[in-house]
Amino acid sequence: VLGFRQALTMAFAVKEINSNTDLLPNVTLGYSLYDNCVELSIGFRAALSLAAGQKKHFVLNDSCVGAPPVLGIVGDSSSTRSIAISNVLGLYRVPLVSYFATCSCLSDRTKYPAFFRTIPSDAFQILKHFGWSWVGLLVSDDDYGLHAAQSFQSDVLPLGEACLAYLKVLPWDNNQYEIERIVHVIKKSTARVVIAFAHESNMIPQNVTGLQWIASEAWTTATVLHTPHFIPYLRGTLGIAIRRGEIPGLKEFLLQTLSTQSNKSVNQFWEHTFKCRFAPAPAEWTEAGGALCTGHEDLQNIDTEFLDVSNLRPEYNVYKAVYALAHALDQLLRCEPGRGPFPGNSCATLHTLEPWQFVHYLQNVNFTTSFGDEVSFDKDGDAIPLYDVMNWLWLPSGNIQVQNVGVVKKSAQRGEQLHLNEDPPMSVCSKKCPLGTRRVRRKGEPECCFDCITCSEGEIKCIPCPEDFWSTPDRYQCVPMKTEFLSYHEPLGICLSTVAVLGTFICAIVLLVFVHNRKTPIVRANNSELSFQVLLSLKLCFLCSLLFIGRPRLWTCQLRHAAFGISFVLCVSCILVKTMVVLAVFKASKPGGGSILKWFGALQQRGTVFTLTLIQAVICVTWLVTASPAPYKNTDYHNDKIVYECVIGSSVGFAVLLGYIGLLALLSFMLAFLARNLPDNFNEAKLITFSMLMFCAVWVAFVPAYVNSPGKYADAVEVFAILASSFGLLVALFGPKCYIILFRPERNTKKAVMGRGQRPPKQHRRSTC
């Protein structure tokens, strides 16, 4: 089933194994060699003969007698013949180890359960390495070529790594019309790379130049194409080749075999090499003066490819195949009884060995050759991908040299890796889309033909960026969005927070001044208890403004409006009650009005303030429960920026909160306005009128400003309104009193406070204080 030199390589491997005391000790291997004559029927009959154990065979070593069982078959070199042979041998699980059949279809374990091979095949790796996506494919009209086309279409095209410009089947009969039609398609196509899964006999290049040819292993090293006629068309060809190996001692064995053996194959080599004929020679040969072979011609000084062992490729695979069978048998014989892989932990023996048992050990074989290459089979019976990448160079002498320019290796860590030292030509239907664009397939054209459309903002490779990320201007990567909120670290936030803290501090100073001077007439005359409550509520107003600064959180969003609403209602309620007390005292000073003061005692004042504040608290709780404010990431203002803000949840709730404050402020303003012309001793009503006028003006201006302010500026407007109204109340209500207490103490007397106004009845003086 092997070529002559491959057959001798097998014989050498068997001889080497038999002389190895570590591998298969006390076991001698034998072999039978068959010539398939490149015919399917002959190779098929040879395989059946081996499997059936027929006696009709020849051996190179006559020391073996009997008919030992055939453990395995090395061959065939052709994918088509291997398919046919495996279809039959697979039924009996007789292992067939091919050294040259590369059809991917043979990896189907359901159809070929006992097929193994020591040659990988993957010319498509070169496409991935160079980025060639627009290629033509030529295949031979047999199982080898047709399955290669099927593999390309099923394994490569769906991945989007390459597209076919055309797929043509090369005729076996060299039909000139069909060849010219294929050449026309190649010339017309824009694909600059052509893959040819064919045999050297199919490769008859016509006048087609400027192409990058990718050769399958079937013709990568075919010397028949290394002629000046093909140089203009095939120079620069890249292809995969069987891994080159070294087999020490093989050349000596070949010389010895040729010198000592005599059979048809040796005689044919001898006659071809020395241009002679063994006797009896044909009459026409002797009549023409042809020399007769003696068998003693000198083999040492001849230059023949047969004896050149510097480029062993198919022979190296044969060598590995024989050693794989030997290692599998060695592991089988080393099985310890009771620890075997078969039912009942049993072991197989050489005398009772079934083919399927041997297949089990062959499937798990793993060894390293003397050349350093690891040999093992995957679950499909394929060898580990390990092969050379060859390049056809045009030498100045006019010859072609096939040079190794790369290697493909597979490792457990990185998978299959291709390493090349060549700069590739371009062969693409459309150039790769730059960053920030996406591919749009052209209608009616293959997938590799496309236009590039600019991606939208916020997308990388036209895939939206994750949440809270945005694309850079060049659409190169997604970066976190910029964030915006009223921060303590920016000038606006620093100014507002500083003013808020300053207002709180001033409130504390004023409160200390009033507490320290609580027994003086000016403090007692202005209802000191309510004054203290107003100061405390103003301090809360200043502090609650800080809740509007900083990144919004759930608790700050819920607390900020509630704290603001309750603090201001407490403050305005105290002012309202003070105004009502002023009016009540004035009416009580008139004849018949004394009974009115019983409704404005200290307890009633506290109760009124508490009730009015409680109403606001109920409004806030209802708002928080039904539609609570919450933090919100707003991207409506800027696509590449997140504006953190608090959504109010319920516009009705917010409106009711502000409306209630405005109602109390309006009542206070109206009552104070009515009391503005009272005698001088009751002139606090003027201060209340002015403070409420400022308060209402600030909050009336706040509404349109708040509605029209985006993002953090809405929070800044609300903080400004809180601070402005708080400072207005603080200055208007307590500024004049503090001035008298601190700088005009002579006016802080009972006489000065009463002034020219009518003295109130004696029995009611206590209430006015």
PDB file of N, CA, C and O in Angstrom, residues 484-519:
ATOM      1  N   GLU A 484     -22.074  65.016  36.778  1.00  0.00           N
ATOM      2  CA  GLU A 484     -22.322  66.400  37.176  1.00  0.00           C
ATOM      3  C   GLU A 484     -23.370  66.441  38.270  1.00  0.00           C
ATOM      4  O   GLU A 484     -24.434  65.827  38.152  1.00  0.00           O
ATOM      5  N   PHE A 485     -23.065  67.130  39.332  1.00  0.00           N
ATOM      6  CA  PHE A 485     -24.005  67.434  40.410  1.00  0.00           C
ATOM      7  C   PHE A 485     -23.408  68.568  41.220  1.00  0.00           C
ATOM      8  O   PHE A 485     -22.231  68.930  41.056  1.00  0.00           O
ATOM      9  N   LEU A 486     -24.231  69.157  42.053  1.00  0.00           N
ATOM     10  CA  LEU A 486     -23.764  70.290  42.868  1.00  0.00           C
ATOM     11  C   LEU A 486     -22.842  69.746  43.946  1.00  0.00           C
ATOM     12  O   LEU A 486     -23.292  69.182  44.942  1.00  0.00           O
ATOM     13  N   SER A 487     -21.549  69.902  43.711  1.00  0.00           N
ATOM     14  CA  SER A 487     -20.550  69.268  44.569  1.00  0.00           C
ATOM     15  C   SER A 487     -19.977  70.250  45.582  1.00  0.00           C
ATOM     16  O   SER A 487     -19.952  71.468  45.366  1.00  0.00           O
ATOM     17  N   TYR A 488     -19.494  69.668  46.679  1.00  0.00           N
ATOM     18  CA  TYR A 488     -18.811  70.480  47.695  1.00  0.00           C
ATOM     19  C   TYR A 488     -17.443  70.945  47.225  1.00  0.00           C
ATOM     20  O   TYR A 488     -16.838  71.822  47.856  1.00  0.00           O
ATOM     21  N   HIS A 489     -16.955  70.359  46.107  1.00  0.00           N
ATOM     22  CA  HIS A 489     -15.599  70.666  45.671  1.00  0.00           C
ATOM     23  C   HIS A 489     -15.542  71.696  44.543  1.00  0.00           C
ATOM     24  O   HIS A 489     -14.454  72.104  44.153  1.00  0.00           O
ATOM     25  N   GLU A 490     -16.665  72.107  44.032  1.00  0.00           N
ATOM     26  CA  GLU A 490     -16.666  73.114  42.981  1.00  0.00           C
ATOM     27  C   GLU A 490     -16.969  74.489  43.592  1.00  0.00           C
ATOM     28  O   GLU A 490     -17.524  74.592  44.696  1.00  0.00           O
ATOM     29  N   PRO A 491     -16.582  75.560  42.907  1.00  0.00           N
ATOM     30  CA  PRO A 491     -16.744  76.908  43.485  1.00  0.00           C
ATOM     31  C   PRO A 491     -18.177  77.224  43.917  1.00  0.00           C
ATOM     32  O   PRO A 491     -18.392  77.792  44.997  1.00  0.00           O
ATOM     33  N   LEU A 492     -19.159  76.870  43.080  1.00  0.00           N
ATOM     34  CA  LEU A 492     -20.547  77.172  43.424  1.00  0.00           C
ATOM     35  C   LEU A 492     -20.970  76.442  44.689  1.00  0.00           C
ATOM     36  O   LEU A 492     -21.595  77.034  45.591  1.00  0.00           O
ATOM     37  N   GLY A 493     -20.614  75.160  44.778  1.00  0.00           N
ATOM     38  CA  GLY A 493     -20.965  74.399  45.968  1.00  0.00           C
ATOM     39  C   GLY A 493     -20.251  74.919  47.209  1.00  0.00           C
ATOM     40  O   GLY A 493     -20.831  74.957  48.306  1.00  0.00           O
ATOM     41  N   ILE A 494     -18.990  75.313  47.027  1.00  0.00           N
ATOM     42  CA  ILE A 494     -18.225  75.832  48.168  1.00  0.00           C
ATOM     43  C   ILE A 494     -18.849  77.128  48.685  1.00  0.00           C
ATOM     44  O   ILE A 494     -19.006  77.333  49.894  1.00  0.00           O
ATOM     45  N   CYS A 495     -19.229  78.015  47.756  1.00  0.00           N
ATOM     46  CA  CYS A 495     -19.825  79.293  48.156  1.00  0.00           C
ATOM     47  C   CYS A 495     -21.141  79.081  48.900  1.00  0.00           C
ATOM     48  O   CYS A 495     -21.381  79.675  49.971  1.00  0.00           O
ATOM     49  N   LEU A 496     -22.011  78.242  48.347  1.00  0.00           N
ATOM     50  CA  LEU A 496     -23.314  78.033  48.972  1.00  0.00           C
ATOM     51  C   LEU A 496     -23.181  77.370  50.336  1.00  0.00           C
ATOM     52  O   LEU A 496     -23.871  77.745  51.293  1.00  0.00           O
ATOM     53  N   SER A 497     -22.307  76.339  50.432  1.00  0.00           N
ATOM     54  CA  SER A 497     -22.147  75.665  51.722  1.00  0.00           C
ATOM     55  C   SER A 497     -21.507  76.597  52.750  1.00  0.00           C
ATOM     56  O   SER A 497     -21.847  76.552  53.943  1.00  0.00           O
ATOM     57  N   THR A 498     -20.603  77.468  52.286  1.00  0.00           N
ATOM     58  CA  THR A 498     -19.984  78.430  53.212  1.00  0.00           C
ATOM     59  C   THR A 498     -21.026  79.407  53.756  1.00  0.00           C
ATOM     60  O   THR A 498     -21.069  79.703  54.959  1.00  0.00           O
ATOM     61  N   VAL A 499     -21.893  79.897  52.856  1.00  0.00           N
ATOM     62  CA  VAL A 499     -22.948  80.825  53.284  1.00  0.00           C
ATOM     63  C   VAL A 499     -23.914  80.131  54.239  1.00  0.00           C
ATOM     64  O   VAL A 499     -24.378  80.722  55.229  1.00  0.00           O
ATOM     65  N   ALA A 500     -24.227  78.853  53.980  1.00  0.00           N
ATOM     66  CA  ALA A 500     -25.131  78.111  54.862  1.00  0.00           C
ATOM     67  C   ALA A 500     -24.535  77.953  56.251  1.00  0.00           C
ATOM     68  O   ALA A 500     -25.219  78.137  57.273  1.00  0.00           O
ATOM     69  N   VAL A 501     -23.264  77.593  56.301  1.00  0.00           N
ATOM     70  CA  VAL A 501     -22.597  77.441  57.605  1.00  0.00           C
ATOM     71  C   VAL A 501     -22.495  78.790  58.306  1.00  0.00           C
ATOM     72  O   VAL A 501     -22.685  78.893  59.532  1.00  0.00           O
ATOM     73  N   LEU A 502     -22.221  79.854  57.532  1.00  0.00           N
ATOM     74  CA  LEU A 502     -22.151  81.198  58.119  1.00  0.00           C
ATOM     75  C   LEU A 502     -23.508  81.597  58.708  1.00  0.00           C
ATOM     76  O   LEU A 502     -23.586  82.159  59.814  1.00  0.00           O
ATOM     77  N   GLY A 503     -24.597  81.325  57.992  1.00  0.00           N
ATOM     78  CA  GLY A 503     -25.932  81.637  58.496  1.00  0.00           C
ATOM     79  C   GLY A 503     -26.237  80.878  59.771  1.00  0.00           C
ATOM     80  O   GLY A 503     -26.833  81.427  60.718  1.00  0.00           O
ATOM     81  N   THR A 504     -25.845  79.596  59.820  1.00  0.00           N
ATOM     82  CA  THR A 504     -26.052  78.797  61.038  1.00  0.00           C
ATOM     83  C   THR A 504     -25.273  79.386  62.200  1.00  0.00           C
ATOM     84  O   THR A 504     -25.778  79.467  63.337  1.00  0.00           O
ATOM     85  N   PHE A 505     -24.053  79.802  61.912  1.00  0.00           N
ATOM     86  CA  PHE A 505     -23.213  80.379  62.962  1.00  0.00           C
ATOM     87  C   PHE A 505     -23.802  81.697  63.469  1.00  0.00           C
ATOM     88  O   PHE A 505     -23.824  81.962  64.692  1.00  0.00           O
ATOM     89  N   ILE A 506     -24.305  82.543  62.562  1.00  0.00           N
ATOM     90  CA  ILE A 506     -24.906  83.817  62.974  1.00  0.00           C
ATOM     91  C   ILE A 506     -26.146  83.576  63.827  1.00  0.00           C
ATOM     92  O   ILE A 506     -26.387  84.255  64.835  1.00  0.00           O
ATOM     93  N   CYS A 507     -26.968  82.569  63.423  1.00  0.00           N
ATOM     94  CA  CYS A 507     -28.149  82.225  64.221  1.00  0.00           C
ATOM     95  C   CYS A 507     -27.749  81.822  65.635  1.00  0.00           C
ATOM     96  O   CYS A 507     -28.411  82.191  66.630  1.00  0.00           O
ATOM     97  N   ALA A 508     -26.675  81.047  65.733  1.00  0.00           N
ATOM     98  CA  ALA A 508     -26.212  80.612  67.048  1.00  0.00           C
ATOM     99  C   ALA A 508     -25.755  81.800  67.873  1.00  0.00           C
ATOM    100  O   ALA A 508     -26.038  81.883  69.086  1.00  0.00           O
ATOM    101  N   ILE A 509     -25.057  82.778  67.242  1.00  0.00           N
ATOM    102  CA  ILE A 509     -24.592  83.973  67.963  1.00  0.00           C
ATOM    103  C   ILE A 509     -25.785  84.800  68.450  1.00  0.00           C
ATOM    104  O   ILE A 509     -25.834  85.249  69.611  1.00  0.00           O
ATOM    105  N   VAL A 510     -26.768  84.989  67.537  1.00  0.00           N
ATOM    106  CA  VAL A 510     -27.958  85.766  67.918  1.00  0.00           C
ATOM    107  C   VAL A 510     -28.701  85.068  69.054  1.00  0.00           C
ATOM    108  O   VAL A 510     -29.182  85.721  69.994  1.00  0.00           O
ATOM    109  N   LEU A 511     -28.801  83.764  68.993  1.00  0.00           N
ATOM    110  CA  LEU A 511     -29.486  83.029  70.059  1.00  0.00           C
ATOM    111  C   LEU A 511     -28.760  83.198  71.382  1.00  0.00           C
ATOM    112  O   LEU A 511     -29.410  83.393  72.444  1.00  0.00           O
ATOM    113  N   LEU A 512     -27.441  83.140  71.364  1.00  0.00           N
ATOM    114  CA  LEU A 512     -26.673  83.338  72.597  1.00  0.00           C
ATOM    115  C   LEU A 512     -26.884  84.747  73.147  1.00  0.00           C
ATOM    116  O   LEU A 512     -27.016  84.954  74.368  1.00  0.00           O
ATOM    117  N   VAL A 513     -26.912  85.732  72.215  1.00  0.00           N
ATOM    118  CA  VAL A 513     -27.142  87.117  72.652  1.00  0.00           C
ATOM    119  C   VAL A 513     -28.516  87.251  73.315  1.00  0.00           C
ATOM    120  O   VAL A 513     -28.668  87.865  74.390  1.00  0.00           O
ATOM    121  N   PHE A 514     -29.523  86.636  72.707  1.00  0.00           N
ATOM    122  CA  PHE A 514     -30.883  86.727  73.257  1.00  0.00           C
ATOM    123  C   PHE A 514     -31.002  85.963  74.573  1.00  0.00           C
ATOM    124  O   PHE A 514     -31.698  86.411  75.491  1.00  0.00           O
ATOM    125  N   VAL A 515     -30.358  84.823  74.642  1.00  0.00           N
ATOM    126  CA  VAL A 515     -30.418  84.052  75.907  1.00  0.00           C
ATOM    127  C   VAL A 515     -29.724  84.819  77.010  1.00  0.00           C
ATOM    128  O   VAL A 515     -30.203  84.896  78.161  1.00  0.00           O
ATOM    129  N   HIS A 516     -28.582  85.424  76.678  1.00  0.00           N
ATOM    130  CA  HIS A 516     -27.839  86.169  77.688  1.00  0.00           C
ATOM    131  C   HIS A 516     -28.592  87.420  78.142  1.00  0.00           C
ATOM    132  O   HIS A 516     -28.495  87.853  79.295  1.00  0.00           O
ATOM    133  N   ASN A 517     -29.390  87.995  77.255  1.00  0.00           N
ATOM    134  CA  ASN A 517     -30.132  89.214  77.565  1.00  0.00           C
ATOM    135  C   ASN A 517     -31.642  88.951  77.647  1.00  0.00           C
ATOM    136  O   ASN A 517     -32.455  89.823  77.325  1.00  0.00           O
ATOM    137  N   ARG A 518     -31.988  87.710  78.037  1.00  0.00           N
ATOM    138  CA  ARG A 518     -33.400  87.336  78.020  1.00  0.00           C
ATOM    139  C   ARG A 518     -34.254  88.126  79.023  1.00  0.00           C
ATOM    140  O   ARG A 518     -35.476  88.199  78.882  1.00  0.00           O
ATOM    141  N   LYS A 519     -33.634  88.742  80.046  1.00  0.00           N
ATOM    142  CA  LYS A 519     -34.407  89.477  81.054  1.00  0.00           C
ATOM    143  C   LYS A 519     -34.481  90.971  80.760  1.00  0.00           C
ATOM    144  O   LYS A 519     -35.069  91.734  81.531  1.00  0.00           O
TER     145      LYS A 519
END
